[in-house]
Each structure stands twice: as structure tokens, then as C-alpha cells.
XYZ file of C-alpha atoms in Angstrom:
686
model
C 0.111 -0.088 0.103
C 1.426 3.357 -0.920
C 1.305 5.883 1.878
C 1.036 9.567 1.001
C 0.887 12.983 2.644
C -1.032 15.881 1.043
C -0.048 19.773 1.187
C -3.115 20.240 2.941
C -2.326 17.649 5.644
C 1.198 19.687 6.638
C -0.579 23.157 6.530
C -3.189 22.117 8.888
C -0.692 20.228 11.121
C 1.440 23.554 11.494
C -1.694 25.277 13.053
C -1.814 22.839 16.027
C -0.099 23.500 19.417
C 3.057 21.711 19.899
C 1.930 18.962 22.134
C -1.107 18.407 19.644
C 1.707 18.355 16.848
C 3.751 15.652 18.792
C 0.480 13.260 19.080
C -0.345 13.686 15.604
C 2.817 12.751 14.604
C 3.025 9.691 16.612
C -0.339 8.566 14.964
C 0.943 9.351 11.729
C 4.086 7.195 12.399
C 1.697 4.405 13.445
C -0.346 4.421 10.360
C 2.703 4.135 8.152
C 4.017 1.302 10.197
C 0.887 -0.738 10.059
C -2.424 0.929 9.105
C -4.144 -2.332 10.286
C -3.068 -2.277 13.888
C -5.672 -2.686 16.387
C -5.104 0.354 18.136
C -6.014 2.791 15.429
C -9.382 4.057 15.606
C -10.806 4.398 12.057
C -14.287 6.052 11.441
C -15.705 6.036 7.783
C -17.321 9.546 7.372
C -20.797 9.904 6.627
C -22.191 12.812 4.438
C -19.387 13.050 2.374
C -19.161 13.330 -1.202
C -16.259 10.802 -1.248
C -16.881 7.476 0.217
C -13.213 6.926 0.642
C -12.685 9.632 3.408
C -12.070 8.090 6.916
C -11.084 9.808 10.162
C -8.234 8.657 12.718
C -8.541 9.413 16.254
C -5.511 11.136 17.550
C -6.984 12.228 20.798
C -10.265 12.936 22.300
C -10.674 16.123 20.109
C -8.059 15.661 17.114
C -8.794 14.052 14.126
C -6.916 12.940 11.112
C -8.623 12.679 7.656
C -7.511 10.195 5.649
C -8.210 8.878 1.835
C -8.252 5.138 1.983
C -8.386 2.706 -0.867
C -7.238 -0.807 -1.235
C -3.824 0.323 -2.969
C -3.015 3.665 -0.870
C -3.657 5.873 2.227
C -3.337 9.397 2.035
C -3.190 11.768 5.009
C -5.100 14.570 3.986
C -6.091 16.952 6.914
C -5.965 17.212 10.592
C -7.787 19.470 13.132
C -10.079 19.389 15.898
C -13.117 17.088 15.635
C -15.908 19.242 14.120
C -13.619 21.386 11.922
C -11.803 18.368 10.670
C -15.162 16.580 9.796
C -16.496 19.877 8.223
C -13.130 19.953 6.043
C -13.882 16.480 4.663
C -17.770 17.144 4.096
C -16.552 19.863 1.774
C -14.036 17.951 -0.471
C -13.412 15.005 -2.850
C -10.276 13.330 -4.325
C -10.752 13.328 -8.116
C -8.817 13.026 -11.339
C -9.234 16.107 -13.397
C -10.883 14.797 -16.692
C -8.431 16.992 -18.971
C -5.085 17.377 -17.463
C -5.095 13.818 -15.750
C -3.699 15.197 -12.167
C -5.135 14.022 -8.806
C -6.670 17.091 -7.099
C -8.596 17.781 -3.867
C -11.640 19.607 -4.970
C -13.858 21.909 -2.936
C -17.282 20.890 -3.569
C -19.285 23.798 -5.041
C -22.600 23.530 -3.559
C -20.791 23.860 0.154
C -19.442 27.125 -0.588
C -21.087 30.429 0.387
C -21.767 32.349 -2.487
C -18.527 34.151 -3.192
C -19.151 37.912 -2.811
C -19.601 40.209 -5.878
C -18.546 43.835 -5.563
C -20.895 46.453 -6.453
C -18.912 48.957 -8.848
C -20.296 52.586 -9.011
C -18.085 53.470 -12.364
C -18.430 51.870 -15.550
C -17.643 47.925 -14.929
C -14.549 46.619 -16.407
C -14.599 43.723 -18.790
C -14.474 40.215 -16.720
C -11.161 38.741 -17.129
C -12.189 35.440 -18.218
C -15.525 36.145 -19.939
C -13.850 35.564 -23.557
C -11.868 32.251 -22.349
C -13.520 29.093 -23.421
C -14.540 26.064 -21.189
C -11.699 24.240 -23.099
C -8.989 26.423 -22.376
C -10.242 26.941 -18.640
C -10.234 23.185 -18.270
C -7.032 22.902 -19.810
C -5.479 25.150 -16.650
C -7.172 22.447 -14.423
C -10.271 24.306 -13.488
C -12.627 21.550 -12.069
C -15.775 21.426 -14.361
C -18.305 22.666 -11.863
C -16.326 25.937 -10.830
C -16.417 27.189 -14.718
C -19.562 29.358 -14.080
C -17.975 30.984 -11.116
C -14.494 31.506 -13.027
C -16.268 33.421 -15.966
C -18.110 35.681 -13.369
C -15.013 36.699 -11.463
C -13.918 40.259 -11.386
C -10.683 41.701 -9.864
C -12.056 41.941 -6.715
C -13.603 38.517 -6.353
C -10.886 36.851 -8.028
C -8.954 36.294 -4.957
C -11.712 34.818 -3.139
C -12.381 32.519 -5.933
C -8.861 31.385 -5.843
C -9.066 30.161 -2.289
C -11.604 27.408 -3.342
C -9.672 26.144 -6.617
C -6.648 23.534 -6.951
C -3.541 25.485 -6.593
C -2.454 24.929 -10.617
C -5.962 26.117 -11.516
C -5.465 29.186 -9.002
C -1.964 29.999 -10.169
C -2.902 30.099 -13.799
C -5.894 32.326 -13.445
C -4.023 35.095 -11.239
C -1.466 35.037 -14.144
C -4.000 35.422 -16.998
C -5.616 37.974 -14.849
C -2.225 40.061 -14.364
C -1.657 39.674 -18.239
C 0.625 36.918 -18.437
C 0.238 33.713 -20.512
C 0.828 30.686 -17.915
C 1.984 27.482 -19.629
C -0.497 24.684 -20.078
C -0.304 21.789 -17.497
C 1.045 18.872 -19.305
C -1.883 15.997 -19.769
C -1.317 12.521 -19.172
C -2.868 9.211 -20.782
C -5.731 8.229 -18.758
C -3.779 4.928 -17.764
C -1.219 7.040 -16.103
C -1.267 7.077 -12.415
C -2.883 10.660 -11.693
C -0.564 11.161 -8.605
C 2.322 11.070 -10.872
C 0.953 14.067 -12.854
C 3.632 17.033 -12.320
C 1.003 19.242 -10.673
C -0.158 16.224 -8.409
C 3.641 15.577 -7.225
C 3.697 19.321 -6.154
C 0.857 18.409 -3.628
C 0.983 14.870 -2.710
C 4.172 13.086 -2.203
C 4.677 9.163 -1.493
C 6.384 8.469 2.014
C 8.706 5.620 1.523
C 9.980 4.778 5.134
C 9.559 6.562 8.761
C 12.512 8.456 8.216
C 11.147 10.466 5.219
C 7.754 10.832 6.776
C 9.632 12.458 10.031
C 11.512 14.821 7.741
C 8.225 15.856 6.058
C 6.191 16.284 8.987
C 9.182 18.611 10.505
C 9.274 20.773 7.658
C 6.592 22.882 6.392
C 5.396 22.058 2.740
C 7.177 25.137 1.430
C 10.438 24.308 2.956
C 10.477 20.666 1.481
C 12.390 22.007 -1.814
C 11.261 18.925 -3.363
C 8.339 20.479 -5.452
C 8.976 22.449 -8.427
C 6.454 24.742 -10.463
C 6.312 23.880 -13.846
C 8.038 27.278 -14.951
C 10.702 26.564 -12.332
C 11.362 23.127 -13.750
C 12.031 24.418 -17.192
C 14.560 26.731 -15.631
C 16.179 24.086 -13.754
C 16.522 21.550 -16.643
C 17.398 23.872 -19.478
C 20.770 23.930 -21.212
C 22.476 27.197 -21.344
C 25.113 28.323 -23.791
C 26.580 30.859 -21.378
C 25.913 32.476 -18.142
C 22.224 32.760 -17.068
C 20.353 34.496 -14.470
C 17.176 33.683 -12.879
C 15.416 36.758 -10.942
C 12.257 37.169 -9.018
C 10.799 39.032 -5.946
C 10.930 37.660 -2.419
C 9.303 34.438 -2.181
C 9.127 33.181 -5.465
C 11.616 30.220 -5.057
C 14.995 31.360 -6.346
C 16.939 29.471 -3.867
C 14.828 26.183 -4.482
C 15.748 26.869 -8.293
C 19.204 27.084 -7.534
C 19.266 23.898 -5.171
C 17.599 22.031 -7.975
C 19.678 23.072 -10.549
C 22.703 21.958 -8.595
C 21.083 18.635 -8.007
C 20.000 18.461 -11.696
C 23.440 18.979 -13.173
C 25.277 16.543 -10.609
C 22.462 13.869 -11.578
C 23.036 14.334 -15.518
C 26.952 14.628 -15.197
C 28.064 11.792 -13.224
C 31.620 12.996 -13.225
C 31.016 16.678 -12.770
C 31.730 18.595 -9.437
C 29.123 21.177 -8.787
C 29.637 24.641 -6.437
C 26.456 26.067 -4.916
C 27.721 29.380 -3.353
C 26.207 32.637 -1.739
C 27.273 35.550 -0.192
C 27.357 34.799 3.647
C 27.930 31.816 5.813
C 24.196 32.048 7.197
C 22.791 31.515 3.924
C 25.021 28.820 2.941
C 24.114 26.979 6.008
C 20.472 27.244 4.872
C 21.306 25.930 1.667
C 23.521 23.112 3.134
C 20.234 21.935 5.158
C 17.810 22.178 2.345
C 20.483 20.241 -0.047
C 20.298 17.263 2.424
C 16.602 17.273 2.570
C 16.369 17.334 -1.330
C 19.015 14.408 -1.970
C 17.994 12.402 1.137
C 17.401 9.410 -1.159
C 20.339 10.042 -3.227
C 23.190 10.965 -0.847
C 26.099 10.141 -3.227
C 25.270 13.151 -5.059
C 26.250 15.090 -1.938
C 29.932 13.773 -2.596
C 29.915 16.070 -5.730
C 27.966 19.147 -4.711
C 29.967 21.449 -2.547
C 28.184 24.349 -0.618
C 30.111 27.261 0.249
C 29.759 30.994 1.292
C 31.905 32.972 -1.129
C 34.479 33.925 1.546
C 35.163 30.977 2.852
C 35.603 29.161 -0.535
C 38.013 31.704 -1.694
C 40.297 31.559 1.406
C 40.346 27.543 1.170
C 41.214 27.773 -2.563
C 43.741 30.507 -1.774
C 45.671 28.517 0.455
C 45.449 25.119 -1.715
C 46.727 27.110 -4.878
C 48.719 29.943 -3.657
C 49.895 29.263 -0.082
C 49.316 31.073 3.284
C 48.218 34.765 3.631
C 47.067 37.139 5.765
C 43.912 39.340 5.119
C 44.119 42.961 6.233
C 41.155 44.005 8.609
C 39.181 47.158 8.047
C 40.731 48.834 10.632
C 44.182 48.179 9.263
C 42.937 49.470 6.089
C 41.620 52.615 7.774
C 44.726 53.447 9.528
C 46.799 53.327 6.540
C 44.540 55.350 4.617
C 44.387 58.088 7.437
C 48.150 57.920 7.285
C 48.504 58.429 3.522
C 46.017 61.072 3.389
C 47.679 63.094 6.417
C 51.198 62.750 4.449
C 49.441 64.026 1.278
C 48.256 67.323 2.875
C 45.469 67.600 0.731
C 42.157 68.926 2.107
C 39.929 68.926 -1.055
C 39.084 65.309 -0.276
C 37.362 63.867 3.146
C 38.294 60.275 4.363
C 35.066 59.077 3.896
C 35.439 60.094 0.268
C 38.801 58.415 -0.056
C 37.800 55.382 1.648
C 34.533 54.843 -0.568
C 36.694 55.529 -3.626
C 39.319 52.656 -2.380
C 36.406 50.119 -1.596
C 34.367 50.689 -4.911
C 36.743 51.697 -7.362
C 40.354 51.125 -6.495
C 40.674 47.863 -4.594
C 37.110 46.801 -5.966
C 38.543 46.628 -9.602
C 42.202 46.064 -8.419
C 43.589 48.938 -10.181
C 47.369 48.680 -9.543
C 48.741 51.210 -11.914
C 48.192 55.058 -12.290
C 47.302 54.711 -15.946
C 44.447 52.265 -15.226
C 43.319 54.641 -12.442
C 43.342 57.629 -14.822
C 41.321 55.948 -17.415
C 38.753 54.118 -15.340
C 35.211 55.105 -15.929
C 34.144 54.919 -12.227
C 30.866 53.190 -12.905
C 28.309 54.441 -10.332
C 30.292 57.417 -9.201
C 28.701 60.615 -10.473
C 31.263 63.153 -8.903
C 33.655 63.710 -11.801
C 37.409 63.791 -11.013
C 39.665 65.704 -13.444
C 43.111 64.010 -13.899
C 44.678 66.380 -11.580
C 42.449 65.177 -8.764
C 42.914 61.845 -9.464
C 46.573 62.063 -9.600
C 46.748 63.531 -5.919
C 44.135 60.475 -4.924
C 46.551 57.965 -6.598
C 49.455 59.086 -4.614
C 47.245 58.083 -1.438
C 46.137 54.841 -2.999
C 49.666 53.960 -4.051
C 50.974 54.425 -0.496
C 48.193 52.336 0.735
C 49.118 49.659 -1.164
C 52.756 49.772 -0.514
C 51.949 49.823 3.045
C 49.957 47.069 3.176
C 52.428 44.833 0.841
C 55.188 45.719 3.510
C 53.417 44.250 6.154
C 52.265 41.119 4.408
C 48.709 42.146 4.284
C 46.290 41.513 1.342
C 42.754 43.001 1.064
C 40.000 40.366 0.376
C 39.661 41.984 -3.038
C 43.381 41.129 -3.649
C 42.813 37.514 -2.734
C 39.795 37.012 -5.187
C 41.956 39.103 -7.995
C 44.789 36.582 -7.773
C 42.389 33.456 -7.398
C 41.007 34.522 -10.731
C 44.093 35.377 -12.402
C 45.668 31.864 -11.232
C 42.454 29.941 -12.689
C 42.349 32.069 -15.841
C 45.938 31.502 -16.542
C 45.495 27.871 -15.867
C 42.284 27.541 -17.803
C 41.174 25.081 -15.322
C 38.718 25.140 -12.581
C 38.154 22.921 -9.725
C 34.503 22.735 -10.516
C 32.589 22.004 -13.902
C 29.455 24.089 -13.010
C 29.120 27.080 -10.495
C 25.509 28.052 -9.050
C 25.208 31.362 -7.242
C 22.286 32.363 -5.068
C 21.473 35.894 -3.678
C 23.775 37.135 -6.582
C 22.486 40.484 -6.169
C 24.768 40.936 -3.166
C 27.871 39.415 -4.701
C 30.540 42.299 -5.156
C 33.138 42.989 -7.952
C 35.876 41.070 -6.871
C 33.941 37.956 -5.753
C 31.990 37.822 -9.346
C 35.323 38.036 -11.032
C 36.507 35.243 -8.977
C 33.299 33.326 -9.776
C 33.519 34.032 -13.503
C 37.052 32.471 -13.310
C 35.855 29.122 -11.666
C 32.971 29.105 -13.932
C 33.800 27.253 -17.272
C 33.123 28.539 -20.750
C 31.370 25.081 -21.695
C 27.565 25.397 -21.298
C 25.939 25.535 -18.050
C 29.231 26.852 -16.546
C 27.539 29.742 -14.719
C 24.095 30.171 -13.391
C 22.765 32.811 -10.878
C 19.567 33.297 -9.019
C 18.925 36.628 -7.103
C 16.500 39.788 -7.105
C 17.725 43.482 -7.592
C 15.124 44.464 -5.209
C 16.564 42.733 -2.272
C 20.157 44.387 -2.983
C 21.318 45.651 0.567
C 25.075 45.101 0.556
C 26.650 45.894 -2.869
C 26.646 48.967 -4.868
C 25.619 48.388 -8.554
C 28.083 47.641 -11.135
C 28.693 46.332 -14.500
C 28.736 42.412 -14.996
C 29.423 42.975 -18.734
C 32.733 44.718 -17.707
C 34.055 41.335 -15.893
C 33.012 39.401 -18.986
C 29.708 38.061 -17.785
C 26.793 38.723 -20.537
C 23.268 37.398 -19.382
C 21.316 39.016 -21.963
C 19.066 36.505 -23.695
C 19.651 34.151 -21.013
C 17.888 36.029 -18.179
C 14.228 34.899 -16.822
C 11.768 36.164 -14.032
C 9.787 33.812 -11.572
C 6.187 35.176 -11.191
C 4.696 33.034 -8.590
C 5.030 33.857 -5.038
C 4.621 30.757 -2.605
C 5.503 32.331 0.781
C 3.973 35.817 1.085
C 0.030 36.242 1.153
C -1.515 38.295 -1.794
C -1.870 41.243 0.526
C 1.566 41.508 2.230
C 3.360 41.172 -1.275
C 1.280 43.807 -2.872
C 1.865 46.203 -0.057
C 5.681 45.607 0.202
C 5.839 46.093 -3.530
C 4.844 49.614 -3.258
C 8.628 50.373 -1.686
C 10.016 49.335 -4.999
C 9.368 50.372 -8.723
C 7.255 48.195 -11.222
C 10.814 47.249 -12.661
C 14.306 47.385 -11.622
C 17.241 47.400 -14.250
C 20.751 46.597 -13.842
C 23.989 48.725 -14.942
C 24.034 46.803 -17.939
C 20.296 47.380 -18.952
C 18.790 43.787 -18.147
C 15.375 44.553 -16.515
C 13.658 42.572 -13.898
C 9.890 43.155 -14.250
C 7.976 42.865 -10.955
C 4.656 43.656 -12.261
C 2.515 40.468 -12.692
C 3.866 38.512 -9.788
C 1.238 36.615 -8.260
C 0.848 35.069 -4.504
C -1.085 31.754 -4.297
C -2.850 32.518 -1.325
C -4.817 35.244 0.701
C -4.133 36.546 4.360
C -4.808 39.634 6.623
C -4.219 43.233 5.286
C -0.901 44.554 7.010
C -1.128 47.040 9.615
C 0.861 50.341 9.089
C 0.975 52.292 12.368
C 2.258 55.589 12.889
C 2.484 56.209 16.993
C 2.668 59.574 18.974
C 5.358 58.181 21.071
C 7.513 55.152 21.919
C 5.399 54.028 24.554
C 2.550 54.010 22.507
C 3.906 52.256 19.528
C 5.179 49.660 22.423
C 1.554 49.188 23.369
C 0.342 48.643 20.151
C 3.160 45.903 19.211
C 2.334 44.443 22.526
C -1.316 44.091 21.790
C -0.515 42.728 18.169
C 1.773 40.148 19.927
C -0.863 39.183 22.658
C -3.812 38.643 19.957
C -1.225 36.495 17.690
C -0.710 34.226 21.062
C -4.497 34.321 21.652
C -4.767 32.729 18.210
C -2.376 29.984 19.186
C 0.471 30.996 17.136
C 3.874 29.347 18.133
C 6.051 32.178 19.593
C 8.898 30.583 17.165
C 6.606 31.759 14.159
C 6.894 35.295 15.224
C 9.614 37.944 14.515
C 10.415 41.504 15.316
C 12.763 43.394 13.174
C 14.785 46.851 13.626
C 16.832 48.878 11.526
C 19.812 48.690 13.835
C 21.245 47.425 16.962
C 20.172 51.075 18.756
C 16.357 50.145 18.401
C 16.504 46.243 19.807
C 15.770 47.457 23.246
C 12.248 48.682 21.766
C 11.798 45.181 20.444
C 12.279 43.560 23.668
C 10.366 46.012 25.624
C 7.347 45.023 23.421
C 7.962 41.259 23.576
C 8.248 41.696 27.558
C 4.896 43.948 27.746
C 3.143 40.957 25.748
C 4.660 38.621 28.289
C 6.586 36.316 25.710
C 9.778 34.962 25.730
C 12.212 36.208 22.904
C 15.648 35.525 21.627
C 17.840 38.450 20.187
C 19.668 36.855 17.076
C 23.086 37.433 15.999
C 24.863 36.637 13.023
C 24.473 32.956 13.604
C 21.045 33.288 13.239
C 20.001 30.425 15.974
C 16.267 30.792 16.357
C 14.991 28.968 19.357
C 11.720 27.116 19.755
C 9.028 28.707 21.945
C 10.733 32.029 21.679
C 10.004 35.240 19.480
C 13.034 36.218 17.245
C 14.221 39.739 17.433
C 17.018 40.805 15.101
C 17.888 43.509 12.821
C 16.798 43.961 9.269
C 20.054 42.943 7.842
C 19.649 39.363 9.513
C 16.250 38.912 8.059
C 17.752 37.468 4.800
C 17.198 33.655 4.537
C 14.487 33.814 7.442
C 10.674 32.993 7.283
C 7.925 33.565 9.640
C 4.134 33.555 9.808
C 3.972 36.759 11.433
C 6.335 39.790 11.478
C 6.276 43.279 12.878
C 9.015 45.993 11.603
C 9.234 48.402 14.194
C 10.791 51.569 15.004
C 10.703 52.842 11.524
C 11.111 56.460 12.560
C 12.500 59.326 10.126
C 16.185 59.480 10.640
C 16.303 55.664 11.276
C 14.679 54.482 8.011
C 16.739 55.534 6.151
C 19.543 55.720 8.402
C 20.522 59.282 9.005
C 24.234 58.142 9.872
C 24.525 56.624 6.617
C 23.275 59.955 4.697
C 25.692 61.857 6.706
C 28.788 60.150 5.293
C 27.563 60.300 1.703
C 30.143 62.407 -0.643
C 28.770 61.808 -3.954
C 25.388 61.950 -5.595
C 25.263 58.444 -6.713
C 26.271 57.121 -3.270
C 23.040 59.270 -1.936
C 20.770 57.229 -4.528
C 22.370 54.283 -3.681
C 21.823 54.671 0.253
C 18.030 55.362 -0.404
C 17.664 52.623 -2.640
C 19.460 49.870 -0.469
C 17.255 51.578 2.739
C 14.070 50.782 0.655
C 15.357 47.208 -0.274
C 16.038 46.568 3.369
C 12.768 47.475 4.445
C 11.009 45.295 1.649
C 13.256 42.444 3.003
C 11.921 42.643 6.540
C 8.399 42.918 5.406
C 8.722 40.136 2.918
C 9.973 37.644 5.591
C 6.269 37.359 6.732
C 3.790 34.948 5.784
C 0.154 35.708 6.949
C 0.625 38.888 9.352
C 2.482 41.884 8.981
C 2.750 45.075 11.158
C 4.842 48.042 10.421
C 5.251 50.889 12.781
C 7.148 54.070 13.631
C 6.841 57.066 15.958
C 5.638 60.348 14.485
C 7.671 61.856 12.521
C 7.915 58.339 10.904
C 10.103 56.921 8.099
C 8.929 58.723 4.564
C 8.792 54.889 3.522
C 5.623 54.374 5.452
C 3.835 56.962 3.174
C 4.537 54.514 0.559
C 3.491 51.576 2.247
C -0.178 53.341 2.821
C -0.433 54.365 -0.794
C -3.149 51.712 -1.950
């Protein structure tokens, strides 16, 4: 007998209390081991449209709904007794007559009439009125829902989507936003309906207890084993040059990167694959997810290496070039100050010189006066005539000489020397290189990765989002020999963030973002696959009032049985951490202040700065202390010495708030004290 679980089961399991979840997991393990054992209490459900629905008793009030046949047992849902039974009475498992995919379909007659909103102005044409029944069926819409789809307008579509199978809802939302979704594949009638690609995203066979335990420990969206057809196409495609997959927060870019690494390792048995990203924290997250993904093929892990870029660079330098000592930021600052004092030139501030060193001279590894004289200084708007550049070069030349005399190299030098070594040898330790969160990879790092990526097809593959760039200044990839034009794709389906939170967060960014080379990421047309509560944007009159608001919000979540570990508070910097901890204490909830190790604690709310938000996900998020001069941070603005730098500060501060807001799945609160951040005005434009 095949033992399966559905995404509806893991979703419902996550909503139970910790003790209830433990009891459910024990019963699920018993069901997999021996569904005929006497201790299991099965009850065939009455008044359901599907005669194969049964309930299994977990405790006096908790019931698992299963779909049971002679050949299979499917865990469908779990809840308190009455709610579980009501769920089963409103569903049936069927095979779609056109696509051949197994679907848990909500019975139309049990749904209250979907509201139709009265429009005062001239009504707009209904989005699906001109689409034939045949086409709608091809997209996986159940036949009994065709009339409702035809009558849906922009306001009622989201309510309707909640009642449809996922593939049908995704297709309709994409059609409504101007897209053309690919048609689901149609399988022959004799094919197992659970083997259809759409069904495999929602139903999964559990082969053993270990696999079931992993499935029940990880929410469905964190399994990383399910791919949207558009994602699968990007994962399995052959690219004749560097390729980049973009998408807004929650569209599954990291999942694509993981699957790409596994696909290349699986289809090229002798290949070594590198999966890398800009931080150790994110690299650790990728390693954990990779273990889940290849659990049934552990030998693949022997040929897939996952590294943070800095750790990889240090390892390869020692292996290929020998021992070295990296210059610390403080050591570089000291030498810049000494060289500046010696030059006795008051035209340039220390902040300007340090920024010029970081973003131009050191980043691009300019070692000769002629090179610095002629460099276009991409992204720097302050013009520098040759006489000024010559004065600056005398400073930079002395900084380089001082570092060299003390046996120190910068991290950019480390990458530059490695890139030269691999270019010269025309050989890389890796056959394929996949880079996640590429928007925050720096100039010298990208030059190094380009040298590691081979010139053969599928050598370099990037995933990222320009709207989440918070650490690096924009620069030209083409100048480093990386041309992605014609091989850049955007993901459009958001799985992590509710429609309401995604739509509100998108107000912080423009409808499209272009990189320095003119490649554009279009954000319009992105869809979320589920609804949630409208975000709350609060401007308080005082810190005490804000703390009271946040504490009340937290207490309400606790009353709704939301586990503390599913909640996070984010602030702009460590200076505002006390405001977050005070709110948690007032709500009477335990908390953990995260550091760069990012170790969340069970039973505790997480509190951290926005820069540590990357890679984290929570059901509920409060972004607090968004005051004027805090977001954007006044300290950053005051150090700006170039118009381009000022624009970049504002952009990265917007991106930072966007990243924090999009860590939320279901609930979002954004607050500040009057006068609040100007960005909160943007969040209220709807």
C-alpha cells in the first residue's frame, strides 16, 4: 500500500499546538508502520461526497482525515473534531478529466456565495469572460467551477482562488495580471493521477519513517522537493552562457538554485558542482535544504559543494597560492588616514577616500596610475579631473605599498589573484557554478566566480533579486565578461507571502528594476497563491504608544495559538533592539535576540536587525521603530560624498525594509513614531 501525505495535511498540522502536533506525528508514524494495527481507531465518514474519506482518532478532540483505498492511504487534513469533519464534507479527491492530475476539489455547493462587489463606475470587462471552457479546463479548473470563474472580477478573483486547486488558481491569477501561463501537461488515462507533475507538487509518497519524519518536521514550502513547471523548465534547461533567474521575494529562487545543482550533478555523473552565496548564514541554510532534497540520493552530495564565497576563496587560496594574511578594516582605515595626512590635501574627506578605495581602486584591483586615470568609475557621479585623480592615486599607491610591506592583502586582492590563477591555468576545480543571492555579490567576488565558471555550456548560473540588494553597490557584469542578455528569466509565482503582504511590500519598489547593463527585472505580474490579512501600518505618537500597539498585536497572535517561534520583530539597527524587547516583555512572551549565527529558538519570538532577515521566514512579522532618521538611517546619509552614493543609500534602505516585510507569510505590522519614516507613506498608497 502506498502511503502519501498532502500539502493540506502539513499546512493544517502547522496550525496545531506543539503538544497536539507531537500526538499527530505519533499517530502518523503508526499509520505508516501498520495501518491495520488494532490500536488505530478508524471511522468511515458519513455525509461526504467521497466514500473513501475516513477519520483516525489522535486524541479526544483531534482527528486525522485520510483518503483510503485498497492501494493507497493519503493523509489529507488534521484538526479538532468538528472542523476536521467539516473539511472532509467539503472535499473530494478526483482526477481532473482533462489534465489527468489528482486534485482535492472543494465541492461547489458547500461554498457560500462568493461576494460580487458593486462598482459605481463603468464596470471593467470580466477577465475570463472570453476564455473558452476548453481552455479553462486545460488549466486545471474543475468543471463545476467554470461558471464562477467566468463571473469573477478583479475583486472577487482572490476569494475564488482560495477554493480552487493550486494549479488552476495560479493560472487564473497569471492570466488576470496579463501573463500567459504554460498549459499543464496532460497525461494518458492509464497514468497514475498522482504522478502528474501538478499532483506531485501536492501529494508525496512516503517510503519510510525517516522520510515521513522529515516531512512532518518541515512545512510544505520548506521541503524544497516540489517545483512549479516554470521553475522546472529553468532548472533543466541547457544554457550556452551565463544565465540569471530573478524574482521578487518568495518566488523560489533559492529552490531553483538547489534543484539546478542537483540536476547538473545527476545528469553529469563525473561533474563537480559548486553552490555558493554571499554569507555563511545563507550557505548553512542551503546545506540544510540540500540534505533534504538529496536524502534518497546521498552520493550526489559527494559532488556538490556548498560554500559561502569568502570561505571558499580562503580555502582555494591556501590550496593554490599558499598562506596569507587578510588586512582588517581597521588596518586599512589606519593606512588610509596615514597616507591622507602625508598628502596634506584638504580637497577630499576621509570618507570619500575610503569609499573611492573600496568601490573603485580595491574592488576593480587598479594597480597602476594609468588604469586609475582611465577608469570610468561606474556608479560614481562626482567627476574627477586628472589632476585630482593623480592626487588621490598618490594616496592609494602609498596604502598599497604599506599593506604589502606588512605582508597583508585585501579580500579583493585575494579574489583577484585567484581569478588570475584560474584564468591562467584555464582549469577550474568545478564544472558548474551556481550562485544564489547574486545581487549582493561584489565586484572582486564576481570576477573570481567568473574564473571558476567554465566556458562550456551550463558553466555559470545565478539566482537573485535586484530589489533585495542591501550590501553591494550596482556595477557592470559585462565589464567582468559576464553577459546574461537573452539568458535572463523572471519567476512570477510567490509561494511564501500572502497576496496582501506582497502587494503592500511591492509599493516600496518600482514596477521594474534595471541593472547597470540594462537587463530589466519586471516585478509587475507577480502573483501570490494565497490570501491573508491586510498589513497594519501604524504611526504612533510616542515610543510608549508604539510599544503598547506592538505588545497588543503580539498578544492577539498568542491568543490565536500562533507559536512564538513563528513570530519575529525586526528593527533597523542594534540601537532599536531595546524597543523590540520591551514590546515582547510587555506582551509577556519569551524572546531571543538573534546574532549573525541566526540560531532561532523554539518557544521564543525572534528579534533581530533587518540585515539579518535574509533567508528567514515567519508566519508573522512586525517591523518596528521605523522613525524618521532611522529608516533611512541618518548616519549613512551624513557620510555620503557623491550623488550616486546618496541615491544608492536610499535604494538600499528601501530594499532593506522590503526584505524585512517580505519575511512575513500571513501577518505584517510596520510601525514607527511620528515623524515616521517617509517609506511608511509609500506603504499606505493603496
